Coordinates of N, CA and C in Angstrom, one line a residue:
X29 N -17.7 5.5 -16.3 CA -19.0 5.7 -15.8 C -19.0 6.7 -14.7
X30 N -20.0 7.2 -14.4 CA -20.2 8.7 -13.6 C -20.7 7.3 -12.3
X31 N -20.6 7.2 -11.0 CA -20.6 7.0 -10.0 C -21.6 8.4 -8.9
X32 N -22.5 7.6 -7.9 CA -23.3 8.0 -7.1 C -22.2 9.8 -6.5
X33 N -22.5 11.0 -6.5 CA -22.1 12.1 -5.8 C -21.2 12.7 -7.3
X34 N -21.6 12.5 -8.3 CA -20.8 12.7 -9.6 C -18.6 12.2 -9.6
X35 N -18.5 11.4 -8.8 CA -17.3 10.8 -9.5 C -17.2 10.2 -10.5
X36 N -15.9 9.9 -11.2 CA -15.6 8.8 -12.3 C -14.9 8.1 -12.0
X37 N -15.4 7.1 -12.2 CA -14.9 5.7 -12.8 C -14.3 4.9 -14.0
X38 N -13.0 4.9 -15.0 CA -13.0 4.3 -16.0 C -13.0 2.9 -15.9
X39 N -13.5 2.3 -16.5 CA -13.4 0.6 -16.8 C -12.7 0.7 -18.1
X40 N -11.8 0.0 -17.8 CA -11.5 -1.0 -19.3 C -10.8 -2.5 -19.0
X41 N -10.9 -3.4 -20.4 CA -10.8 -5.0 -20.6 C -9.6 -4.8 -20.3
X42 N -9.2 -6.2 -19.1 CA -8.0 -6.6 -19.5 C -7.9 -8.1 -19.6
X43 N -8.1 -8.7 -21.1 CA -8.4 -10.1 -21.4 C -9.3 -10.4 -21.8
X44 N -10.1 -11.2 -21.0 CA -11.1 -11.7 -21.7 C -12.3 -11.9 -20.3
X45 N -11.3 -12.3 -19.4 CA -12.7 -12.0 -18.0 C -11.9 -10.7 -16.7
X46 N -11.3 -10.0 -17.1 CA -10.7 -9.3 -16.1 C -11.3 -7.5 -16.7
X47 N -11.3 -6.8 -15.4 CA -11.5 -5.0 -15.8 C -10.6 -4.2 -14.6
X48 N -9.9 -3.6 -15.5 CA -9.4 -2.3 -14.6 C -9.8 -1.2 -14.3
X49 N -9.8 -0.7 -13.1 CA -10.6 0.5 -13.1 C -9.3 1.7 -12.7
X50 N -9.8 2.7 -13.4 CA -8.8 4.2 -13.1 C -9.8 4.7 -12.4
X51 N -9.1 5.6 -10.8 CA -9.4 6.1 -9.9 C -8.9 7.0 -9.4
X52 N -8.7 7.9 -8.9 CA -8.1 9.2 -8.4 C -6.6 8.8 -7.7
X53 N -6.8 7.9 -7.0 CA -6.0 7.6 -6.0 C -5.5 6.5 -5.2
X54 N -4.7 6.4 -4.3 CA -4.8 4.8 -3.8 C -5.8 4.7 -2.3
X55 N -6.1 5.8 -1.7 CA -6.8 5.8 -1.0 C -8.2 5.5 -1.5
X56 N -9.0 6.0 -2.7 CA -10.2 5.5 -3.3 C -9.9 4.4 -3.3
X57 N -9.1 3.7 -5.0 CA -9.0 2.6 -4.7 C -9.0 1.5 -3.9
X58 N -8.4 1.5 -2.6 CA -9.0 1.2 -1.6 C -10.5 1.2 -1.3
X59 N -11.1 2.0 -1.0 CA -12.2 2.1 -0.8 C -13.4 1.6 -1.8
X60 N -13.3 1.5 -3.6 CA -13.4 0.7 -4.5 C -13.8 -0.8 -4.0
X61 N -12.6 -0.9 -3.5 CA -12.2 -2.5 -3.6 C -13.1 -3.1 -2.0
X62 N -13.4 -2.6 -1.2 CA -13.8 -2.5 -0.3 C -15.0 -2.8 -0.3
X63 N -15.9 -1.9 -0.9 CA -17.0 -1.7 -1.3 C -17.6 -2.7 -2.1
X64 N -17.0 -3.0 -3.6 CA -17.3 -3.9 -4.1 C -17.2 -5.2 -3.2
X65 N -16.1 -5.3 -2.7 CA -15.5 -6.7 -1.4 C -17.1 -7.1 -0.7
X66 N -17.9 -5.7 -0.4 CA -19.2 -5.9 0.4 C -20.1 -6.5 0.0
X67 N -20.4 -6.6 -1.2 CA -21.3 -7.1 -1.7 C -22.1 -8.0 -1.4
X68 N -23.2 -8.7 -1.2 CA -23.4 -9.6 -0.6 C -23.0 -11.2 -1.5
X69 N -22.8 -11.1 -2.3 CA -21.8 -12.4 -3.3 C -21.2 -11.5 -4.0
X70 N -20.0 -12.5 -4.4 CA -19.0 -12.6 -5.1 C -19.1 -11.8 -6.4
X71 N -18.2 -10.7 -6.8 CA -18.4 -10.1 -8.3 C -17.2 -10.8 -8.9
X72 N -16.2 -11.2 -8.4 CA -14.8 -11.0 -9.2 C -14.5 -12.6 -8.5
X73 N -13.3 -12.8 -8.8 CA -12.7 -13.7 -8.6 C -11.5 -13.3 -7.3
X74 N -10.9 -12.6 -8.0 CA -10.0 -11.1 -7.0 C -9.9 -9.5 -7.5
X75 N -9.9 -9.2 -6.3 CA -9.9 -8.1 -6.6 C -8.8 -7.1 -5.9
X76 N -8.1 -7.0 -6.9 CA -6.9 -6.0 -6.5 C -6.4 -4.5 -6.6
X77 N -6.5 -3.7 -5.4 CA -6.2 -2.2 -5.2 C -4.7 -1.9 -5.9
X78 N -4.7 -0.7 -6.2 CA -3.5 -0.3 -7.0 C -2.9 0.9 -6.4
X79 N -2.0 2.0 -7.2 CA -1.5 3.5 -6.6 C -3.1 4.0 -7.2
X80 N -3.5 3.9 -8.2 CA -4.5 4.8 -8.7 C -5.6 3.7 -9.5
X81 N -5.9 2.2 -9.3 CA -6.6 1.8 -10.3 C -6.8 0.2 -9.3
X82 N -7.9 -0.5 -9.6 CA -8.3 -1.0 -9.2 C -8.9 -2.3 -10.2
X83 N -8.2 -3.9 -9.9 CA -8.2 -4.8 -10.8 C -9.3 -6.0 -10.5
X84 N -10.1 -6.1 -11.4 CA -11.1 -7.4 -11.2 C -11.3 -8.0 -11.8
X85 N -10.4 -9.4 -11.4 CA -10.2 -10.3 -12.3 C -11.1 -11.3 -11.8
X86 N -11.1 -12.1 -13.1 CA -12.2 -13.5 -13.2 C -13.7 -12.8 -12.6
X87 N -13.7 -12.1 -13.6 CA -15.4 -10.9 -13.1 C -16.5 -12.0 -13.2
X88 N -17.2 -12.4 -12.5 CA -18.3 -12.9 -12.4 C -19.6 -12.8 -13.2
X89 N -19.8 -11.4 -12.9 CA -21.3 -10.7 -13.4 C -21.2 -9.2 -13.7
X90 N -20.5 -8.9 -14.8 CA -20.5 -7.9 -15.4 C -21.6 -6.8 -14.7
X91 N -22.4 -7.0 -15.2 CA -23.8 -6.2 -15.1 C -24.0 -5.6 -13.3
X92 N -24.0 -6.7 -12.6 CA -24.1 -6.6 -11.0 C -22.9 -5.7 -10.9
X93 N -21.3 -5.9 -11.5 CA -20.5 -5.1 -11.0 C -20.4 -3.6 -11.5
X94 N -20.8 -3.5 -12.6 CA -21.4 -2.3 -12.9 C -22.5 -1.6 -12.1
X95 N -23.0 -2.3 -12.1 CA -24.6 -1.5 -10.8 C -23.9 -1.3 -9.3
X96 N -23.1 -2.1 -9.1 CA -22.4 -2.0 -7.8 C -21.2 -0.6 -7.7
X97 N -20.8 -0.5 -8.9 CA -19.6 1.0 -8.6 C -20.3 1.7 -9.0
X98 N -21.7 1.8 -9.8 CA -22.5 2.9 -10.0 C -23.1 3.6 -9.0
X99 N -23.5 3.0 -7.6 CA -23.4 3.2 -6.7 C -22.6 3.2 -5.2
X100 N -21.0 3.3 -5.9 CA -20.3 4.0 -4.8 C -20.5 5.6 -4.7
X101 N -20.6 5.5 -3.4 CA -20.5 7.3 -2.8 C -18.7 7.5 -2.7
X102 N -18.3 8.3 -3.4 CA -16.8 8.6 -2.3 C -16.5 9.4 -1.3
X103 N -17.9 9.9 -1.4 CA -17.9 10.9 0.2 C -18.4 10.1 1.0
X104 N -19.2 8.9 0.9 CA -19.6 8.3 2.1 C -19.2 6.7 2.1
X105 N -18.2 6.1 1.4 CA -17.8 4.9 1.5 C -16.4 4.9 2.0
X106 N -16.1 4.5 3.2 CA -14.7 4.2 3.4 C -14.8 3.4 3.9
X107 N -13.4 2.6 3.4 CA -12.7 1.7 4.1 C -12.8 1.0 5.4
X108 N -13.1 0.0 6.2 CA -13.4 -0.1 7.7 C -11.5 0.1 7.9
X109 N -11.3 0.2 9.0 CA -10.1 0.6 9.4 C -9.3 -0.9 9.6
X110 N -8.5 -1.2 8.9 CA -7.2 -1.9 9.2 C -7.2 -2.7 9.9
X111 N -6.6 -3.8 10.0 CA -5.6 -4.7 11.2 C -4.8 -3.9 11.8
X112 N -4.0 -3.1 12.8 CA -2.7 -2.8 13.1 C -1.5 -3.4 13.5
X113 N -0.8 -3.4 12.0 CA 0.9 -3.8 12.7 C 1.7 -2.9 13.2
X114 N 2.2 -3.1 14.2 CA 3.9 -2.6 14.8 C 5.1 -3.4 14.5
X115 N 5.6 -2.6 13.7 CA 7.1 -2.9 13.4 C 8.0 -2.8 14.5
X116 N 8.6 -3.4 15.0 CA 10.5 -3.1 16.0 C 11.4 -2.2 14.9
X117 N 11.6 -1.8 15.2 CA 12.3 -0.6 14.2 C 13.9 -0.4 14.8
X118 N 14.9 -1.0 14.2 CA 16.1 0.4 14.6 C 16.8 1.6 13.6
X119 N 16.6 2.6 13.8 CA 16.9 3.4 13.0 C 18.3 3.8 13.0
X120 N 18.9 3.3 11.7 CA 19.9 3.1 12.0 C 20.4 3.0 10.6
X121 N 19.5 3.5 9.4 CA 19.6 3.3 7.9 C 21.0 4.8 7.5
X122 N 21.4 3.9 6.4 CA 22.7 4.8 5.9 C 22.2 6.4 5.2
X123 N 21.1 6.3 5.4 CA 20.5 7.4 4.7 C 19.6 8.5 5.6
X124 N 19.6 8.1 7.0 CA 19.1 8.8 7.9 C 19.2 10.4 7.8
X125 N 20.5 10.3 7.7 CA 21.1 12.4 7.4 C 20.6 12.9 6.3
X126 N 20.5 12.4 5.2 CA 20.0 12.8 3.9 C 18.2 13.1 4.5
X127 N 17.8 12.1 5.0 CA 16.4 12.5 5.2 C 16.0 13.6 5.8
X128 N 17.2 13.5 6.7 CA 16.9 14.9 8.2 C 17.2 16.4 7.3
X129 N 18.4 16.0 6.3 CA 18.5 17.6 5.5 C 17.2 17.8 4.5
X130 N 16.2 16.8 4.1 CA 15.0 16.5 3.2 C 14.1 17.4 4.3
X131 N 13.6 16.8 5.6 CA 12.6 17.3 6.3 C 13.1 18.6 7.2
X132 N 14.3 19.0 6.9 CA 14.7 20.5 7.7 C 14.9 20.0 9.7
X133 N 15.1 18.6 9.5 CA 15.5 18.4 11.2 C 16.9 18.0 11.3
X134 N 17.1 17.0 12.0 CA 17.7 16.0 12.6 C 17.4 15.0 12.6
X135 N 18.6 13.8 13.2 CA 18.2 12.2 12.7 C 17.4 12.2 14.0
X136 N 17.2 12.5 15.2 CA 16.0 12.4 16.2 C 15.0 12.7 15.6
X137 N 15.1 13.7 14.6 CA 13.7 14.1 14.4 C 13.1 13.6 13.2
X138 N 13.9 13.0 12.8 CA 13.1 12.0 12.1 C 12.8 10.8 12.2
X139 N 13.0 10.1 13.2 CA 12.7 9.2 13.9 C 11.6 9.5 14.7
X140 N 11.4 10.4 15.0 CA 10.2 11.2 16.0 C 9.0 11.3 14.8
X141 N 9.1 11.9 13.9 CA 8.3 12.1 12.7 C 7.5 10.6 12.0
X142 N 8.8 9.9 11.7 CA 8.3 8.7 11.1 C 7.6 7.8 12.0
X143 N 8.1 7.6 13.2 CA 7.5 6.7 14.4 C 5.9 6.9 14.5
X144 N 5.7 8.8 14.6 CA 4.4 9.5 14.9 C 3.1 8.9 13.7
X145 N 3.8 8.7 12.8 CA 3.0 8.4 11.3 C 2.0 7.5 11.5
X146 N 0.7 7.0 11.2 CA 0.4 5.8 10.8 C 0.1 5.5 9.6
X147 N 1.0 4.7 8.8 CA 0.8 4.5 7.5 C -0.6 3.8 7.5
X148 N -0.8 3.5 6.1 CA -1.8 2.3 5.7 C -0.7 1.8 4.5
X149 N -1.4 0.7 4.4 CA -0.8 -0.6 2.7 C -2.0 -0.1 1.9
X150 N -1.0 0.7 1.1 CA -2.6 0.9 -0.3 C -2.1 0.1 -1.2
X151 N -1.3 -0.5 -1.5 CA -1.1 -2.1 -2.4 C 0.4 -2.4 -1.8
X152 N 0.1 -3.6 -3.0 CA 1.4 -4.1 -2.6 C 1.9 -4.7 -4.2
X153 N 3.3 -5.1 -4.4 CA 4.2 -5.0 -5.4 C 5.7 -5.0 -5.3
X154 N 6.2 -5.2 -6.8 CA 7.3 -5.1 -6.5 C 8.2 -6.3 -6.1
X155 N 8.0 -6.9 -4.7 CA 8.5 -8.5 -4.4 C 7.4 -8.7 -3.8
X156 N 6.6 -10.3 -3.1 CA 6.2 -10.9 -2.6 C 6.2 -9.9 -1.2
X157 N 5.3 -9.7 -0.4 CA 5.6 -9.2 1.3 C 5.9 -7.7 0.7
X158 N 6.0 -7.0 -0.2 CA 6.1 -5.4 0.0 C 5.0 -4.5 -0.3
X159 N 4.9 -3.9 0.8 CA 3.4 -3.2 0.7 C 4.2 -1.7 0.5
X160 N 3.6 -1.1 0.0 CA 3.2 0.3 -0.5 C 2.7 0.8 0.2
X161 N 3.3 2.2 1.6 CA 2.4 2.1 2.8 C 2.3 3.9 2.2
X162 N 1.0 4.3 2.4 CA 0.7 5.5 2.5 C 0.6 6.7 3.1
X163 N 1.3 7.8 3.9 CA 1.3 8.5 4.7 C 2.7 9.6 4.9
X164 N 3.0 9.3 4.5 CA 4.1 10.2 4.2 C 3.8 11.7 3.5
X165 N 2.7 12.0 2.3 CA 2.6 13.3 1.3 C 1.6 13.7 2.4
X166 N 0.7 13.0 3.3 CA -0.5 13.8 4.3 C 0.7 14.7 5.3
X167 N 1.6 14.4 5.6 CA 2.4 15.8 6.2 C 3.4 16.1 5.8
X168 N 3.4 16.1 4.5 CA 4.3 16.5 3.4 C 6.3 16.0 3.7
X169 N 6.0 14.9 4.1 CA 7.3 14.5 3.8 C 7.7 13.4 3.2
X170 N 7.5 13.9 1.7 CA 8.0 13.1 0.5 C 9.3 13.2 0.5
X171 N 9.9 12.4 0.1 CA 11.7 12.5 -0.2 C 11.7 11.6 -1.7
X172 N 12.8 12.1 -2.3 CA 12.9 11.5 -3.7 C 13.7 10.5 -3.8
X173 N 14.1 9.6 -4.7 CA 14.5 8.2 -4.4 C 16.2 9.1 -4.6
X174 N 16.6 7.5 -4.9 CA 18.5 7.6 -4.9 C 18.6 8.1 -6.4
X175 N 19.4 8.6 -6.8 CA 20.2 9.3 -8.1 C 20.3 7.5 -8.6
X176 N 21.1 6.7 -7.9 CA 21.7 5.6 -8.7 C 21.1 4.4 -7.5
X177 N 20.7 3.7 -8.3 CA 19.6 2.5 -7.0 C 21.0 1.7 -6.3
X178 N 20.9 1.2 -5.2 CA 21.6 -0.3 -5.2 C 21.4 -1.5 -5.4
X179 N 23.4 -1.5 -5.4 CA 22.9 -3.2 -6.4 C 22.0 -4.1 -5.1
X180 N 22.4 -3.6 -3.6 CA 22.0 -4.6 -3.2 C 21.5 -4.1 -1.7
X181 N 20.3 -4.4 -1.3 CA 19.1 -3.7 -0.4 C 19.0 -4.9 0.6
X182 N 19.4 -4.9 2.0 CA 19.1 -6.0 2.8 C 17.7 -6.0 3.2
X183 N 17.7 -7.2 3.4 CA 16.0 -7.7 3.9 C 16.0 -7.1 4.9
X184 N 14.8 -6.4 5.1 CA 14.0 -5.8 6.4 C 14.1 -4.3 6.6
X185 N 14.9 -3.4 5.1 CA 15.3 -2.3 5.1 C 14.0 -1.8 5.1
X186 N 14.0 -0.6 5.9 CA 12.8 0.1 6.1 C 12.8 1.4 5.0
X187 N 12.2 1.5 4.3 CA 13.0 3.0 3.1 C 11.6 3.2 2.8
X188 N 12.4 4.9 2.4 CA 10.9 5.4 1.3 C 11.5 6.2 0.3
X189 N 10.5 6.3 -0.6 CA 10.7 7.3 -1.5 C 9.3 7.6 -2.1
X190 N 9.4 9.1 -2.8 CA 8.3 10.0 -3.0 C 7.5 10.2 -1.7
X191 N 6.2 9.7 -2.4 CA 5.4 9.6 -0.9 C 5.2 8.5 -0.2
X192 N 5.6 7.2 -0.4 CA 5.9 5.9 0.2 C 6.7 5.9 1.1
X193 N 6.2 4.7 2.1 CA 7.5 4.1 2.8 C 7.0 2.4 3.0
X194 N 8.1 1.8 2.7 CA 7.9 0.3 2.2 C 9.3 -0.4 3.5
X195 N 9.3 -1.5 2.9 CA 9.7 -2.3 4.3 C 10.6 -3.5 2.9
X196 N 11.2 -3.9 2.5 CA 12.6 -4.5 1.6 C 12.0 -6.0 2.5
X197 N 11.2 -6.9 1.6 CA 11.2 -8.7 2.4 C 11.9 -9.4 2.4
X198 N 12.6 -9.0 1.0 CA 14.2 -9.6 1.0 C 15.5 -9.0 0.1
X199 N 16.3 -9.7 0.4 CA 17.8 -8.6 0.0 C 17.3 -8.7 -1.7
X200 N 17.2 -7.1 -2.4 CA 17.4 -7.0 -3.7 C 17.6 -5.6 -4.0
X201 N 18.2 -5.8 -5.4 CA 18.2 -4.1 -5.7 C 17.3 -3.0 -5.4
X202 N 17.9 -1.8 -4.7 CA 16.5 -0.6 -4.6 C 17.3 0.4 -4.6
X203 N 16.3 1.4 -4.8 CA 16.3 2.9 -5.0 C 15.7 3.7 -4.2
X204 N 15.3 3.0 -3.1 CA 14.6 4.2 -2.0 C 15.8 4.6 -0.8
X205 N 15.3 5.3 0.0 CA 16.6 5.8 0.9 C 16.1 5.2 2.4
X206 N 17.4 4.6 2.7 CA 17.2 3.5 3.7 C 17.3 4.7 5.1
X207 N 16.3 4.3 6.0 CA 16.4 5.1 7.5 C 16.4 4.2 8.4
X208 N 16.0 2.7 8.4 CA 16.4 1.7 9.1 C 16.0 0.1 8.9
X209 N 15.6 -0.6 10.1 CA 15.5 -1.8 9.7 C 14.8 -2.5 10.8
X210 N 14.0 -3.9 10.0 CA 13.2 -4.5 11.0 C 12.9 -6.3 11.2
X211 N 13.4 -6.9 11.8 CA 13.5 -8.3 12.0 C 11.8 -8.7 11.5
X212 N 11.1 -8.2 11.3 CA 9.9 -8.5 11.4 C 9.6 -9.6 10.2
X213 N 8.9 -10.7 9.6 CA 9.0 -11.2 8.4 C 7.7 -11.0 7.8
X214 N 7.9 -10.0 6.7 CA 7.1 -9.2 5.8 C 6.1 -10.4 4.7
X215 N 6.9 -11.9 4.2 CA 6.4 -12.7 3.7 C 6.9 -14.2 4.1
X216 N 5.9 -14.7 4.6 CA 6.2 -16.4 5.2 C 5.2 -17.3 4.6
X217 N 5.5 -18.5 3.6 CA 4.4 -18.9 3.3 C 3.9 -20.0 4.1
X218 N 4.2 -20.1 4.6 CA 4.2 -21.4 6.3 C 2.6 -20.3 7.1
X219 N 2.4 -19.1 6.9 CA 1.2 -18.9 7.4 C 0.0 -19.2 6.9
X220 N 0.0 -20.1 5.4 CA -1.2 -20.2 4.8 C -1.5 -21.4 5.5
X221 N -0.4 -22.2 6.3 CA -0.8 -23.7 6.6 C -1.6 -23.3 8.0
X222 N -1.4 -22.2 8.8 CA -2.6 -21.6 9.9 C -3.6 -20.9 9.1
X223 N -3.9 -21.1 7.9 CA -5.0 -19.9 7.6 C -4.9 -18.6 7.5
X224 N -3.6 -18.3 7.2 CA -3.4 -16.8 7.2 C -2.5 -16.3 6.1
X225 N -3.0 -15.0 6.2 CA -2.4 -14.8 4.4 C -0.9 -14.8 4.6
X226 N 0.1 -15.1 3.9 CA 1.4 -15.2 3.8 C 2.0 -13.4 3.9
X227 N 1.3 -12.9 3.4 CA 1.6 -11.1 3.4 C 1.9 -10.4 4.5
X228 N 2.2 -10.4 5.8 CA 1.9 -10.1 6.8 C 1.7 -8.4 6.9
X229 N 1.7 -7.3 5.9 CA 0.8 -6.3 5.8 C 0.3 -6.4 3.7
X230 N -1.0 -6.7 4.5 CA -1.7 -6.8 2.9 C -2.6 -5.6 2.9
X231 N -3.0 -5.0 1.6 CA -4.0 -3.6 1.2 C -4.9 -3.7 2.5
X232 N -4.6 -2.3 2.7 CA -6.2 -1.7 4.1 C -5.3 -2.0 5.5
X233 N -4.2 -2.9 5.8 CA -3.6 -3.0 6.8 C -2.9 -1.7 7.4
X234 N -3.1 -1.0 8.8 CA -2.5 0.1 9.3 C -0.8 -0.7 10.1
X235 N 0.1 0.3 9.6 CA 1.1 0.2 10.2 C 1.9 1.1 11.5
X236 N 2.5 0.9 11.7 CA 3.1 1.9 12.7 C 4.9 1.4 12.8
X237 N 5.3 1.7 13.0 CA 6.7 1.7 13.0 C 7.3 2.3 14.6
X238 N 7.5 1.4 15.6 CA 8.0 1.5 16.8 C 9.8 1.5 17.1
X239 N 10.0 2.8 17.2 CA 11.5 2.8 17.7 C 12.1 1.5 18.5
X240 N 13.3 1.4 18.5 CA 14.3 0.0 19.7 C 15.0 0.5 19.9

């Protein structure tokens, strides 16, 4: 569907009550999911932001949700801004030097670089508690993953790769390049018994990463 300021939108089925949508990006996406989120009732059941595509499942009202992305603007619908978390950070990952010869500095300076950043969570994936944080390709320091992943990634590894930087919830194999680490707990499900999502950075959440 062509969308309000001439964007596109693809819809397609997935099942019998769910639609995916293809979108430019994960920042749209975001904003997609947001927008529809506004509505004054319920379209979906949930609705989940992706890298580039946006999922709504147990769709309620077809028709309403269609009139509703027909009139997203993407020049004028964003996102309200985030929760903000701070991570405790010590930088102190086996892969620090590799990063610093990636961004043309030093291991100060990339700790200066990454701290400066404010990501966002444009999804999440992968394990339980790992968000997909966004900010890295806006000042062009993407890094490419490992040649050969490891067998074994401790909990709380702070790493990125491509244009991501993600946060390891718990020890498992990975492929991103570790630059440090953070006591912080990324998934607890003991927070749903206070009313709070178990995720502790879920999609739209701003992060920051604080040196120790």
């Amino acid at each position: 569907m062509t969308v309000a300021g001439g964007a596109r939108i693809r819809l397609r089925p997935v099942g019998p009550n769910a639609l995916l949508a293809d979108v430019a990006d994960s920042a749209t996406a975001l904003q997609v999911a947001h927008h529809v989120r506004a509505h004054r009732r319920p379209l979906a059941g949930e609705i989940v932001p992706g890298a580039s595509t946006v999922l709504f499942d147990d769709v309620l009202d077809r028709a309403a949700l269609d009139d509703v992305l027909t009139h997203w603007r993407p020049d004028a619908s964003h996102a309200d801004a985030g929760p903000l978390v701070e991570l405790p950070t010590d930088y102190d990952g086996p892969d620090l030097a590799d990063v610093a010869g990636f961004w043309g500095t030093d291991v100060d300076g990339v700790v200066a670089r990454h701290a400066a950043i404010e990501f966002v969570a444009a999804f999440c994936g992968f394990a339980p508690g790992f968000a997909y944080l966004s900010g890295l390709d806006a000042v062009g320091l993407a890094v490419p993953r490992l040649e050969t992943p490891r067998t074994r990634v401790p909990a709380g590894s702070v790493a990125l790769a491509g244009g991501w930087c993600g946060v390891y919830p718990r020890a498992s194999p990975g492929g991103w390049r570790l630059i440090g680490r953070t006591d912080a707990a990324l998934w607890d499900v003991g927070r749903i018994a206070v009313g709070e999502q178990p995720a502790l950075v879920a999609p739209g959440t701003r992060v920051r990463f604080v040196p120790r």
